[in-house]
Coordinates of C-alpha atoms in Angstrom, one line a residue:
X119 CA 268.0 276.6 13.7
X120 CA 270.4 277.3 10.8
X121 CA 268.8 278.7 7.8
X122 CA 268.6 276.8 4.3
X123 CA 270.3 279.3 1.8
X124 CA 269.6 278.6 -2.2
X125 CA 272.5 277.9 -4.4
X126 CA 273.0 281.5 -6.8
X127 CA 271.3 281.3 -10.0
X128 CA 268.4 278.3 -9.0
X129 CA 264.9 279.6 -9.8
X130 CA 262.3 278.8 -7.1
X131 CA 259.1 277.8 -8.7
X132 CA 255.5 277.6 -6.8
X133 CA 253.7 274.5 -6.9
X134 CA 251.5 276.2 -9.4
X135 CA 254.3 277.2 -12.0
X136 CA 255.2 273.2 -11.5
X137 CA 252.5 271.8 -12.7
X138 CA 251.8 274.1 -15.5
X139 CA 255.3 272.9 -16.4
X140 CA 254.4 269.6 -16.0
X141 CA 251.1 270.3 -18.0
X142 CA 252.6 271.4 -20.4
X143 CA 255.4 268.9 -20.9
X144 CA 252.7 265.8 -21.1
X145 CA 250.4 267.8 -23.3
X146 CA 253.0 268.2 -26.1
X147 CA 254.8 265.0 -25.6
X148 CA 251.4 262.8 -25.3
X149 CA 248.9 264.7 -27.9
X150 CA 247.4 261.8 -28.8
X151 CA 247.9 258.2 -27.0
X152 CA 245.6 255.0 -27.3
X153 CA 245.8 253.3 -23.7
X154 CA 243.8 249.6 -23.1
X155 CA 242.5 248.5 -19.7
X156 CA 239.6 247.5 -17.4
X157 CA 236.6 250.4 -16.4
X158 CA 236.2 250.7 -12.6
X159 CA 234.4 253.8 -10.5
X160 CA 232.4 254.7 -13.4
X161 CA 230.1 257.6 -12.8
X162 CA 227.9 260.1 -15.6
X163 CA 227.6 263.2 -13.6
X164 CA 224.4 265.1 -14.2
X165 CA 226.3 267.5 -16.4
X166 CA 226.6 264.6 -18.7
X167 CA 230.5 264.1 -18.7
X168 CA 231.3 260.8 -17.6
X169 CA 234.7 259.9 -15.3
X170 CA 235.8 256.8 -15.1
X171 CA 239.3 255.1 -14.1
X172 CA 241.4 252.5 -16.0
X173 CA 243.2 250.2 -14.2
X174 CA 245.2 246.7 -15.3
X175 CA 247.4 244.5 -12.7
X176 CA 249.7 246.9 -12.9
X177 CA 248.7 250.6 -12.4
X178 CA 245.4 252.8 -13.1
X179 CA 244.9 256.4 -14.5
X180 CA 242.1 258.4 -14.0
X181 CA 239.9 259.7 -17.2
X182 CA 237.4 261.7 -17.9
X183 CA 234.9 261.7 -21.3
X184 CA 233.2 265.4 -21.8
X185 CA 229.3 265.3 -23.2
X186 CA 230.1 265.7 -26.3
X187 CA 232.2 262.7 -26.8
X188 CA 230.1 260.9 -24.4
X189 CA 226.6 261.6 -26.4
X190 CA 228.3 260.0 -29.5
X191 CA 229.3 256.3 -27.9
X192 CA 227.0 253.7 -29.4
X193 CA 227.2 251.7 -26.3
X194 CA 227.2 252.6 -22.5
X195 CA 230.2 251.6 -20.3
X196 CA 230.0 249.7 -17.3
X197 CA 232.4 249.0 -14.4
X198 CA 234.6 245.6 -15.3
X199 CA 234.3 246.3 -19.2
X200 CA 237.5 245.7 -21.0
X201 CA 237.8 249.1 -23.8
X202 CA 240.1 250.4 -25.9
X203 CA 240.5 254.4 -25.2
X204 CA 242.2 256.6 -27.6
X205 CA 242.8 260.5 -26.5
X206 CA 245.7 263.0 -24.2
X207 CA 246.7 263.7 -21.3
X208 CA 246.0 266.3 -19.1
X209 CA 247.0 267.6 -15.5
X210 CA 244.3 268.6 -13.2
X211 CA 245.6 272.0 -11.5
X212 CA 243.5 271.4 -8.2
X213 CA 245.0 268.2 -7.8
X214 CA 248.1 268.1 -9.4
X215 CA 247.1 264.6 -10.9
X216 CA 247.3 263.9 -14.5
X217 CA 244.5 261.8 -16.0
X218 CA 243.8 260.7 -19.7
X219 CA 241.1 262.7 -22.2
X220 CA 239.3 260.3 -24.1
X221 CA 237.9 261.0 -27.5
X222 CA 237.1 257.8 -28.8
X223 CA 236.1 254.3 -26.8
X224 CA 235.9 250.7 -28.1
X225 CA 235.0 248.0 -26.2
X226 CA 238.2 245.3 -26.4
X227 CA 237.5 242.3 -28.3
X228 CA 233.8 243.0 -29.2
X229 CA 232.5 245.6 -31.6
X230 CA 230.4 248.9 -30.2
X231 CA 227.8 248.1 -32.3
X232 CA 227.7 245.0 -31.5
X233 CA 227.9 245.3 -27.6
X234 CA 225.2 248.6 -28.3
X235 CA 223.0 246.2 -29.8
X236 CA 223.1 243.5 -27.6
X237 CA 222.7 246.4 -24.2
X238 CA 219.6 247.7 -26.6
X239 CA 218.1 244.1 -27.0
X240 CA 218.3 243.8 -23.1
X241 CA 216.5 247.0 -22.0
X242 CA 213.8 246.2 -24.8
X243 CA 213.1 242.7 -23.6
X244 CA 212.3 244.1 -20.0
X245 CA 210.0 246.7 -21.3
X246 CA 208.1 244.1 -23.2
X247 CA 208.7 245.3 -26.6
X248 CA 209.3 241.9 -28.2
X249 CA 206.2 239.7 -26.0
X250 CA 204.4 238.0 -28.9
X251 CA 200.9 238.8 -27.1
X252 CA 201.3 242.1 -28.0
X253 CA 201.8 241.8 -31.4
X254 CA 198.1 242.9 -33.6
X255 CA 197.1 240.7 -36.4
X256 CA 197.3 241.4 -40.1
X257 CA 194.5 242.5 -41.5
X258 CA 193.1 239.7 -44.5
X259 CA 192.4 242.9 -46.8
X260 CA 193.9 245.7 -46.1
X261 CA 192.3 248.8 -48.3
X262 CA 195.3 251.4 -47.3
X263 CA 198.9 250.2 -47.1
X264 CA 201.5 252.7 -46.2
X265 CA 205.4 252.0 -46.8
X266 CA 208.4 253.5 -45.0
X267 CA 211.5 253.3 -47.1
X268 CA 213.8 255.4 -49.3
X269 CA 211.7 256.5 -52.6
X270 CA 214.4 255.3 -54.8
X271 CA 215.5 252.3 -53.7
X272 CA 215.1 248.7 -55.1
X273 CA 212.7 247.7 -52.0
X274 CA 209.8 250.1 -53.2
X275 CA 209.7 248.8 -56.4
X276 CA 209.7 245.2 -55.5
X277 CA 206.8 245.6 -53.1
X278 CA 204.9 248.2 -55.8
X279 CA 205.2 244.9 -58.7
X280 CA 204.0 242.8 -56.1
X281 CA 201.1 244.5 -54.9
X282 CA 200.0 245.1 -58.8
X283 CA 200.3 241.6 -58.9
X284 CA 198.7 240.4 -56.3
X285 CA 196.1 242.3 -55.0
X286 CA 195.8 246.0 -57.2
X287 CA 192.7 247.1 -55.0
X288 CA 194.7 248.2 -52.3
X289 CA 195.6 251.4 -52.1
X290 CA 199.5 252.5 -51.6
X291 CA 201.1 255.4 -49.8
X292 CA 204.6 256.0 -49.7
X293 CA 206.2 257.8 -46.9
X294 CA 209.9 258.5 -48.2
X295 CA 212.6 258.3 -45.3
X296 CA 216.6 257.8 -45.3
X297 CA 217.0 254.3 -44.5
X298 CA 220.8 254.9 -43.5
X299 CA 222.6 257.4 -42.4
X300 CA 222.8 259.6 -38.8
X301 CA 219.5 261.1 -39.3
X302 CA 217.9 257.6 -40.7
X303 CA 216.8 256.3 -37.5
X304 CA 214.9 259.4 -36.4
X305 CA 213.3 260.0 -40.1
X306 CA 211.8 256.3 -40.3
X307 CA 210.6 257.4 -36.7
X308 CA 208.7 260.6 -37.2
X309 CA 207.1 259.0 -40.8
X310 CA 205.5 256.3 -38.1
X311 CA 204.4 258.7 -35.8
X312 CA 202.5 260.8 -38.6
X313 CA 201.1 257.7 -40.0
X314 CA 199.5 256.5 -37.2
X315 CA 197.7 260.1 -37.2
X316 CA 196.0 259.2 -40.3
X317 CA 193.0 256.6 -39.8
X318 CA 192.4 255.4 -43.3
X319 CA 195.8 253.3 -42.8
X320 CA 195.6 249.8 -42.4
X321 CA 198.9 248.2 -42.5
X322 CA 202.7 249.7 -42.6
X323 CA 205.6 248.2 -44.2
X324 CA 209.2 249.4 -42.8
X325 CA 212.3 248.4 -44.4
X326 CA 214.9 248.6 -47.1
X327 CA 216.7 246.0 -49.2
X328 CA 219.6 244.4 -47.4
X329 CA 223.3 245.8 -46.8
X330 CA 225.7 245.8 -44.3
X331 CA 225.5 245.8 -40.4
X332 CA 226.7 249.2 -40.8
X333 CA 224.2 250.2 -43.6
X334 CA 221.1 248.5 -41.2
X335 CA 222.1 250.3 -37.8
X336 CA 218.7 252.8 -38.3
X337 CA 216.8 249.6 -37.6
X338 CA 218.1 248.5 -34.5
X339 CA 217.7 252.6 -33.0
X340 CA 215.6 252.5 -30.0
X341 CA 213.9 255.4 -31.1
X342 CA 212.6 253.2 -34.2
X343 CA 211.4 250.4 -31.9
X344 CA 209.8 252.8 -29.9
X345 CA 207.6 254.4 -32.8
X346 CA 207.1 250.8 -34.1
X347 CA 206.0 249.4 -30.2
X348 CA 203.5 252.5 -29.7
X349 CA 201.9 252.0 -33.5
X350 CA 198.1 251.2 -33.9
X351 CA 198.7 250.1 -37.1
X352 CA 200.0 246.6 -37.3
X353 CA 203.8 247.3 -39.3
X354 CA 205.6 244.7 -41.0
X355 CA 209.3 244.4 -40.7
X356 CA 211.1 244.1 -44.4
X357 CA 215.0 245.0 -43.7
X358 CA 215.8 242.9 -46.3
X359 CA 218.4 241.0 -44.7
X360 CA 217.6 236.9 -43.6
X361 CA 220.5 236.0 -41.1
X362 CA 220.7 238.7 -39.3
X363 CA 217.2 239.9 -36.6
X364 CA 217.8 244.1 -36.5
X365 CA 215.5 245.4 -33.1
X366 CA 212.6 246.7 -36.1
X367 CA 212.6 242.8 -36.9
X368 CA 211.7 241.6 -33.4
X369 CA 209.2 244.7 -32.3
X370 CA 207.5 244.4 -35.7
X371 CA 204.0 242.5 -35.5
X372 CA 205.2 240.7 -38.5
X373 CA 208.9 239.7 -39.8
X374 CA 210.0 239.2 -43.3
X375 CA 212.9 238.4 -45.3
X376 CA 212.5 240.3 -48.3
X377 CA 210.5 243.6 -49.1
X378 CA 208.8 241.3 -51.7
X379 CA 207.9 239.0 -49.1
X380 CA 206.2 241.5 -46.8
X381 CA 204.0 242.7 -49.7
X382 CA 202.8 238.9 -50.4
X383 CA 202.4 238.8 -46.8
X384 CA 199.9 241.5 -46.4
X385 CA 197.6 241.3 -49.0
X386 CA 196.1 237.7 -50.6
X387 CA 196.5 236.5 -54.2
X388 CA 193.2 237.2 -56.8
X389 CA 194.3 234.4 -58.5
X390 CA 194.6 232.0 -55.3
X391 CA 191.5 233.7 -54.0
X392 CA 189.4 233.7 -56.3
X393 CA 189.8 229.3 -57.0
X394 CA 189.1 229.6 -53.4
X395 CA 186.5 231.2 -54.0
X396 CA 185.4 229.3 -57.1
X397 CA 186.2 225.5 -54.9
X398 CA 183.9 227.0 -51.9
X399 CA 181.2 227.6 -54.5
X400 CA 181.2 224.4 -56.3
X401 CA 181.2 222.7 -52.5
X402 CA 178.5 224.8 -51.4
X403 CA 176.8 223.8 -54.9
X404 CA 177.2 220.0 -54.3
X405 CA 175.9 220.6 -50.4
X406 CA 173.3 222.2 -51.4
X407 CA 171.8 219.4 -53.7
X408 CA 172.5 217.3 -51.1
X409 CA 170.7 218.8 -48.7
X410 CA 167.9 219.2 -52.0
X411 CA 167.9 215.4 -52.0
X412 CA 167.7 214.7 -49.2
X413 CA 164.4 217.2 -48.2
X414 CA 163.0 215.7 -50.6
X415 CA 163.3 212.2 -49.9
X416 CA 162.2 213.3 -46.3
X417 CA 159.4 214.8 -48.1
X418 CA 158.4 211.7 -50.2
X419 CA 158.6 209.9 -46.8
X420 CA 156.2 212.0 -45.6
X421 CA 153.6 211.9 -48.2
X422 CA 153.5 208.6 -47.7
X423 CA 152.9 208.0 -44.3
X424 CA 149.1 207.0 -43.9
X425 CA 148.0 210.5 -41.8
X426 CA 149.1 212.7 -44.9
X427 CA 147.4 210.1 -47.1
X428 CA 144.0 210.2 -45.2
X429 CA 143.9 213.6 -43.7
X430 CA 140.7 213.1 -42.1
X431 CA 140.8 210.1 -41.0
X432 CA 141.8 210.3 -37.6
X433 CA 138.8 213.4 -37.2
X434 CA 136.2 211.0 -38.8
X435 CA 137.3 208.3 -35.7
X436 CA 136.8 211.2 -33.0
X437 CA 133.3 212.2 -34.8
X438 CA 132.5 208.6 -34.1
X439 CA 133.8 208.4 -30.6
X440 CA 132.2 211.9 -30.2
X441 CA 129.2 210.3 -31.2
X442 CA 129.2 207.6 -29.3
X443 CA 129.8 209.0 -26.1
X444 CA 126.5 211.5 -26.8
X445 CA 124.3 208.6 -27.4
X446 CA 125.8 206.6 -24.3
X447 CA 125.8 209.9 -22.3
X448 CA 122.1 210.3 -23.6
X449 CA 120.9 206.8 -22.6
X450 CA 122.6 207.5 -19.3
X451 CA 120.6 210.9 -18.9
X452 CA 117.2 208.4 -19.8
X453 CA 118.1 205.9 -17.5
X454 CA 118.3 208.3 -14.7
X455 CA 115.4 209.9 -15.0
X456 CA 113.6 206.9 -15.3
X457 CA 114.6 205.9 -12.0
X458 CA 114.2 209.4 -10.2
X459 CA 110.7 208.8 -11.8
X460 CA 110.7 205.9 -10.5
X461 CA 111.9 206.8 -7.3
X462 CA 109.3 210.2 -7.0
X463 CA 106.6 207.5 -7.8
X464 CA 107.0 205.8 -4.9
X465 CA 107.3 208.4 -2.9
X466 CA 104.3 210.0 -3.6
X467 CA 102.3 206.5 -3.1
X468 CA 103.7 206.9 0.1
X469 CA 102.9 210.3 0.9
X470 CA 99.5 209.5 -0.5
X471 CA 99.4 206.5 1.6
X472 CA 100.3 209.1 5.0
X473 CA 97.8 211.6 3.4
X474 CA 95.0 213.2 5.5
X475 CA 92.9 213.3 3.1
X476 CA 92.9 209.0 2.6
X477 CA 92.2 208.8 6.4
X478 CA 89.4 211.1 6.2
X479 CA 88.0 209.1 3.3
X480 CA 87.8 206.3 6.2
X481 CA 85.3 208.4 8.0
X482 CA 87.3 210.1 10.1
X483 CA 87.5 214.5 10.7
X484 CA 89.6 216.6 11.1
X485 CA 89.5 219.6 13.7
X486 CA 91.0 223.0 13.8
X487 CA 90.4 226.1 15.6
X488 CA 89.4 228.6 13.5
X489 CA 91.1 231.5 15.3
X490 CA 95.1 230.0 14.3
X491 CA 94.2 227.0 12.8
X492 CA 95.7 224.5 15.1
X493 CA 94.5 221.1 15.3
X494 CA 92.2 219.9 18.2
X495 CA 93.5 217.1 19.9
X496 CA 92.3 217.6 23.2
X497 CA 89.0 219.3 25.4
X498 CA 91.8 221.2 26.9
X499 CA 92.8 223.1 23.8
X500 CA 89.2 224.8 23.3
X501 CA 87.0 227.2 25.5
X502 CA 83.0 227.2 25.8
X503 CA 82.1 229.2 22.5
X504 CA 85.5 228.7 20.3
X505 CA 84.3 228.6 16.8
X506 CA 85.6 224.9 15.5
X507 CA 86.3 224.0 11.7
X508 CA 86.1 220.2 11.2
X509 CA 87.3 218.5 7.8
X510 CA 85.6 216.2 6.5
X511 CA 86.1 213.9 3.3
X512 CA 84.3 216.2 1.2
X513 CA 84.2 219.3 2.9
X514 CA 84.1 221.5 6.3
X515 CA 81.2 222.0 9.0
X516 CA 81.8 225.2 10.8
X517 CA 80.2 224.4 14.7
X518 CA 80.7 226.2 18.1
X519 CA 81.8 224.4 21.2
X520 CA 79.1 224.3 23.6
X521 CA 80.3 221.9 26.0
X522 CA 83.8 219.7 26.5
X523 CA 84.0 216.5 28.1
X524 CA 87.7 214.8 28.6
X525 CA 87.9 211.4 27.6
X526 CA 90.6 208.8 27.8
X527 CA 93.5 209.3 25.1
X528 CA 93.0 207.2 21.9
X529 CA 96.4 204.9 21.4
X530 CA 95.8 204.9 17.6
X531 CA 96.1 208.3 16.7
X532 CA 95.2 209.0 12.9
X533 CA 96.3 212.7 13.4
X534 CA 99.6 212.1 15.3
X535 CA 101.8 215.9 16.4

């Protein structure tokens, strides 16, 4: 095979020496270049640079956004997202591909903050942060209010006058914060976090007095919605500015327009209270005589009615029944015993009438042994020599049997068994 041989004077340079060449020839002539197009393989790598490729119908470049840059975007970036990127290029050694450096990104045809916003709002609605059943009630008389605003600003002295006017037993704490600025957000953060340490707080107001999107962006932080969703203390949101809802509006347990608004929220008016106060007590006045007059027509009822009249009467009536039931229960008593008398009477006639003793007035005797008394009825019942003891009507004969003759049995017994 024929070997190649180099024209004299042509200087042979290394793939590496090219593409420094090439390096450096895009890095001077494109220092700075603003480039529009779709985002597609989007990936944040975990050392927080973020590479991404822009692409139209036409072509696509590779980019890449370091941490730094990326840590400042006010939105995040999403695969099919239409931007704006402004920054250089820059050849990739490894790969001899050049890709563009960006430094500042802009979603196309809709405003960071306004596309940050709206991602913000989204996250925050799936983590619950705006449910109304979360929300804690106001209290009616709050003893301790706390605000959250800048110390020199209009908002603090509208809600001071109001509270003076309205209701000048509460006590008022300010918390001074920056309510604009980079460090705004966390500031109005950390002074909710350290009030909800303090117990002897009963309500927050958070706000300022209007401005710009721009000059309202600490509101709508999520690191303000976070301190505002994990409050004990029920806050009311006072931005200060009525068309627009900033994220501190919608966590807030209570929305106003205006800082003065928030204060008249919070706390009641003496004035209005105390004609509350002063209708409730002439209604409890006129109920109460009412209820007077009518006790005591109840009462004058009463005393007429005929058993408050004549106390006793109804215990003079049972006396008398009482008293009529002894003497019928005592007649009863009489006439029983008159016929159990009655009754024994006729009995004893009869037993008098069976008696021994009336048949032995007849003349008749009666016989017993003397040894166990048993009545003689029969020769057989007796030996020669028994000792006999015979009754008579008006006494006894005392004999001794000397001799026993049976004789026929008498029908008529006067001594029957």
């Amino acid at each position: 095979m024929p070997v190649a041989t180099i024209p004299q004077g042509i200087k042979v340079l290394s793939v590496g020496d090219l593409t420094r060449a090439v390096k450096g020839l895009l890095e001077d002539a494109f220092p700075t270049v603003w480039v529009t197009g779709q985002i597609t393989n989007y990936k944040a790598a975990s050392s927080g640079h973020v590479y991404l490729t822009l692409k139209d119908s036409e072509a696509q470049v590779r980019a890449c956004i370091w941490r730094s840059t990326a840590l400042r975007l006010r939105f995040s970036p999403h695969d099919g997202l239409e931007v704006i990127a402004r920054g250089k290029l820059d050849v990739y050694l490894p790969h001899g591909e050049y890709k563009l450096i960006i430094e500042e990104l802009h979603p196309k045809g809709l405003g960071a903050l306004e596309l940050a916003l709206r991602q913000l709002k989204e996250k925050l609605v799936k983590l619950g942060y705006f449910a109304p059943e979360r929300k804690k009630p106001l209290p009616k008389f709050p003893r301790r209010v706390a605000l959250v605003t800048s110390p020199t600003g209009a908002a603090v002295r509208d809600i001071l006058e109001v509270l003076a006017r309205r209701w000048p037993a509460s006590d008022v704490w300010v918390c001074p914060v920056r309510v604009q600025g980079e460090t705004a957000g966390a500031e109005i953060a950390a002074a909710l976090r350290l009030l909800n340490q303090v117990t002897a707080v009963d309500v927050v107001i958070v706000g300022r007095g209007g401005g710009s999107a721009e000059d309202l962006s600490a509101f709508n932080e999520e690191c303000v919605a976070k301190a505002i969703f994990e409050s004990r203390i029920p806050i009311v949101s006072a931005v200060g500015h009525e068309i627009d809802l900033t994220i501190a509006d919608l966590v807030a347990d209570c929305r106003a327009v205006t800082p003065s608004e928030a204060a008249e929220r919070i706390v009641p008016h003496r004035a209005e209270l105390a004609e509350h106060l002063r209708k409730r007590q002439q209604q409890l006045r006129v109920f109460l005589s009412q209820r007077l007059e009518l006790s005591r027509q109840q009462l004058q009822a009463l005393t007429e009615r005929r058993p408050l009249r004549f106390p006793l009467e109804r215990i003079r009536d049972r006396e008398q029944r009482l008293d009529d039931w002894t003497e019928r229960m005592q007649r009863a008593v009489r006439q029983r015993q008159e016929r159990w008398r009655e009754r024994l009477a006729a009995n004893a006639a009869r037993l008098e009438t069976l008696s021994p003793l009336n048949v032995l007035g007849r003349g008749y005797s009666l016989t017993r042994r003397e040894t166990d008394q048993s009545v003689v009825r029969s020769p057989e019942q007796v030996q020669i020599g028994d000792r006999l003891v015979t009754h008579v009507q008006h006494g006894r004969i005392i004999s001794r049997v000397e001799e026993k003759h049976a004789e026929p049995v008498v029908k008529d017994d006067p001594f029957p068994a």
